[in-house]
Amino acid sequence: MAWGLVELANRPDIQRNLQNASIEVSEVRKEILRLWPPSWLFARDALVQIDVAGHRLPRGSHILISSWVLHRTTAWDDAMAFAPERWAEMPPPNAYIPYGAGKRFCMGANFANGQIDAFLGVLRDKRIFPAGAAVYGSIDDRATLVPVGLKFRVGSI
Ligand code: HEM
């Protein structure tokens, strides 16, 4: 949600699109979770030898999977751009895993999506401004991506 505030603070055009409903709250939420996936790194252990994308991984390999990296690869058009409108079309296959995938898929995904959508719904009728130059602040890369020093103001339209 904090990253969403920052993206919106930087992009009055997207705030306007949200207000006039030319983009949907869910598209903004998906794009926030693409560029700023809170669970940015998770791990697996190979119980047996496996081949992944041309690499042979021996049994016992410790495998780190980063949604942050996957979401910023060339699988995405203009991957670094915050562009909620891209979600009007299907995303590239196997390139979006903010909630993981497969058997360990996040049990709270629907709940979290609902919370984010409700939050963005409230913000739709507000104006969010950057406050100070360092609007992106910095990232504390713990188990989850923790925003540090984000600065913005929220006011009425
Ligand atoms: C934006 C918010 C959230 C994100 C980005 C997120 C992300 C993730 C990811 C990536 C995984 C998979 C980890 C892996 O494969 O090793 C996961 C698993 C899980 N999440 Fe979430 N999560 C969020 C919110 C929640 C909430 C609100 C709950 C509970 C109310 C929750 C409960 C769980 C549980 C129980 C698992 C483990 C599922 C399993 O191992 O079977 N998550 N989450």
XYZ file of C-alpha atoms and ligand atoms in Angstrom:
200
model
C 0.000 0.000 0.000
C 2.880 2.347 0.800
C 4.464 1.675 -2.585
C 1.104 2.349 -4.190
C 0.925 5.742 -2.509
C 4.343 6.594 -3.872
C 3.502 5.538 -7.410
C 0.285 7.556 -7.326
C 2.048 10.562 -5.797
C 4.434 10.494 -8.755
C 1.732 10.022 -11.364
C -1.173 12.513 -11.288
C -2.222 11.140 -14.708
C -2.893 7.726 -13.144
C -4.777 9.347 -10.263
C -6.986 11.071 -12.826
C -7.518 7.804 -14.712
C -8.537 6.119 -11.465
C -10.953 8.935 -10.663
C -12.630 8.894 -14.061
C -12.637 5.067 -14.072
C -10.629 4.715 -17.267
C -8.470 2.281 -15.319
C -9.665 -0.071 -12.613
C -8.532 -0.310 -9.014
C -7.575 -3.957 -9.651
C -5.251 -2.905 -12.486
C -3.465 -0.432 -10.222
C -3.194 -3.088 -7.494
C -1.739 -5.664 -9.900
C 0.813 -3.167 -11.144
C 1.839 -2.180 -7.607
C 2.383 -5.855 -6.765
C 4.337 -6.323 -10.004
C 6.912 -3.587 -9.368
C 6.861 -3.782 -5.561
C 6.149 -7.388 -4.557
C 6.415 -7.398 -0.739
C 7.454 -11.077 -0.711
C 10.262 -10.455 -3.132
C 12.317 -13.603 -2.466
C 11.338 -17.101 -1.501
C 13.134 -20.413 -1.407
C 12.863 -24.071 -2.288
C 15.076 -27.099 -1.692
C 15.387 -29.621 -4.517
C 14.417 -33.022 -3.071
C 15.575 -34.678 -6.291
C 17.816 -33.622 -9.149
C 15.915 -31.361 -11.540
C 16.522 -29.460 -14.767
C 15.368 -25.848 -14.784
C 15.700 -23.678 -17.880
C 18.668 -25.672 -19.125
C 20.403 -25.845 -15.741
C 20.884 -29.155 -13.924
C 20.316 -28.713 -10.199
C 21.545 -31.536 -7.977
C 19.431 -32.953 -5.172
C 19.683 -30.722 -2.104
C 20.138 -27.503 -4.089
C 18.865 -24.428 -2.332
C 16.899 -22.394 -4.863
C 16.005 -18.736 -4.432
C 13.092 -17.419 -6.476
C 12.656 -13.671 -6.817
C 9.347 -12.190 -7.883
C 11.081 -8.789 -7.905
C 13.472 -9.965 -10.633
C 10.888 -11.961 -12.594
C 8.497 -9.017 -12.638
C 11.184 -6.780 -14.135
C 12.450 -9.030 -16.928
C 12.060 -8.478 -20.660
C 9.021 -10.772 -20.575
C 7.244 -7.486 -19.808
C 6.958 -4.606 -22.250
C 8.702 -1.577 -20.768
C 9.101 -3.542 -17.543
C 10.309 -0.687 -15.365
C 7.355 1.578 -16.183
C 4.439 1.794 -13.756
C 1.657 1.164 -16.268
C -1.629 -0.155 -14.806
C -3.205 -0.076 -18.272
C -1.038 -3.068 -19.257
C -3.475 -5.206 -17.203
C -6.248 -4.631 -19.732
C -4.497 -7.491 -21.533
C -3.275 -10.853 -20.300
C 0.135 -10.750 -18.593
C 3.011 -12.742 -20.083
C 2.757 -16.400 -19.019
C 4.599 -17.539 -15.872
C 5.984 -14.063 -15.246
C 3.805 -12.805 -12.368
C 4.065 -14.398 -8.930
C 3.427 -11.784 -6.198
C 1.675 -14.456 -4.159
C 3.887 -17.350 -5.204
C 2.598 -20.244 -7.298
C 1.573 -23.853 -7.081
C 1.003 -25.753 -3.854
C 2.378 -23.007 -1.640
C 0.311 -20.248 -3.240
C -0.484 -17.560 -0.646
C -3.499 -18.460 1.464
C -4.205 -14.777 2.115
C -4.120 -13.579 -1.494
C -7.847 -12.861 -1.797
C -7.910 -11.136 1.572
C -4.847 -9.033 0.728
C -6.262 -8.098 -2.691
C -9.514 -6.992 -1.050
C -7.645 -4.833 1.458
C -5.532 -3.178 -1.225
C -8.554 -2.565 -3.458
C -10.485 -1.016 -0.549
C -7.517 1.218 0.256
C -7.165 2.322 -3.374
C -10.917 2.896 -3.497
C -10.608 5.393 -0.640
C -7.650 7.098 -2.337
C -9.576 7.459 -5.578
C -11.267 10.578 -4.247
C -8.067 12.103 -2.859
C -5.072 13.861 -4.331
C -1.675 12.478 -3.392
C 1.336 14.737 -3.703
C 5.045 14.044 -3.432
C 6.513 15.834 -0.433
C 10.220 16.380 -0.838
C 12.587 15.138 -3.481
C 13.287 11.623 -2.202
C 9.802 10.355 -2.863
C 10.891 6.766 -3.369
C 12.877 6.769 -0.146
C 14.879 3.566 0.074
C 14.189 -0.135 0.407
C 14.965 -2.228 3.430
C 15.317 -5.653 1.810
C 14.264 -7.940 4.614
C 12.033 -10.967 4.146
C 9.546 -8.423 2.869
C 10.349 -5.215 1.035
C 10.042 -2.482 3.623
C 9.776 1.084 2.356
C 11.846 3.588 4.304
C 11.509 7.350 4.320
C 8.653 7.644 1.844
C 7.275 11.167 1.780
C 3.946 12.287 0.378
C 0.854 14.273 1.283
C -2.766 13.246 0.862
C -5.489 15.866 0.411
C -8.951 16.423 -1.004
C -9.433 16.849 -4.735
C 0.174 -8.301 -0.232
C 0.120 -9.208 0.739
C 0.739 -10.583 0.628
C 1.719 -11.038 -0.211
C 2.500 -10.251 -1.267
C 1.929 -12.439 0.089
C 2.829 -13.249 -0.562
C 2.985 -14.597 -0.327
C 3.868 -15.483 -1.068
C 4.792 -15.049 -2.194
C 3.728 -16.717 -0.553
C 4.425 -17.998 -1.067
C 5.737 -18.229 -0.336
C 6.442 -19.459 -0.905
O 6.028 -20.007 -1.908
O 7.441 -19.850 -0.302
C 2.762 -16.647 0.522
C 2.353 -17.705 1.290
C 1.472 -17.616 2.321
N 0.750 -16.515 2.681
Fe 0.859 -14.688 1.852
N 1.080 -12.795 1.097
C 0.324 -11.704 1.442
C -0.666 -11.641 2.393
C -1.056 -12.695 3.173
C -2.110 -12.634 4.166
C -2.940 -11.380 4.458
C -2.166 -13.862 4.733
C -3.052 -14.372 5.830
C -4.136 -13.747 6.251
C -1.179 -14.705 4.096
C -0.931 -16.028 4.389
C -0.049 -16.845 3.744
C 0.186 -18.238 4.102
C -0.492 -19.010 5.237
C 1.135 -18.730 3.203
C 1.720 -20.130 3.149
C 0.896 -21.013 2.258
C 1.485 -22.432 2.192
O 2.683 -22.609 2.402
O 0.719 -23.360 1.913
N -0.532 -13.958 3.160
N 2.310 -15.344 0.639
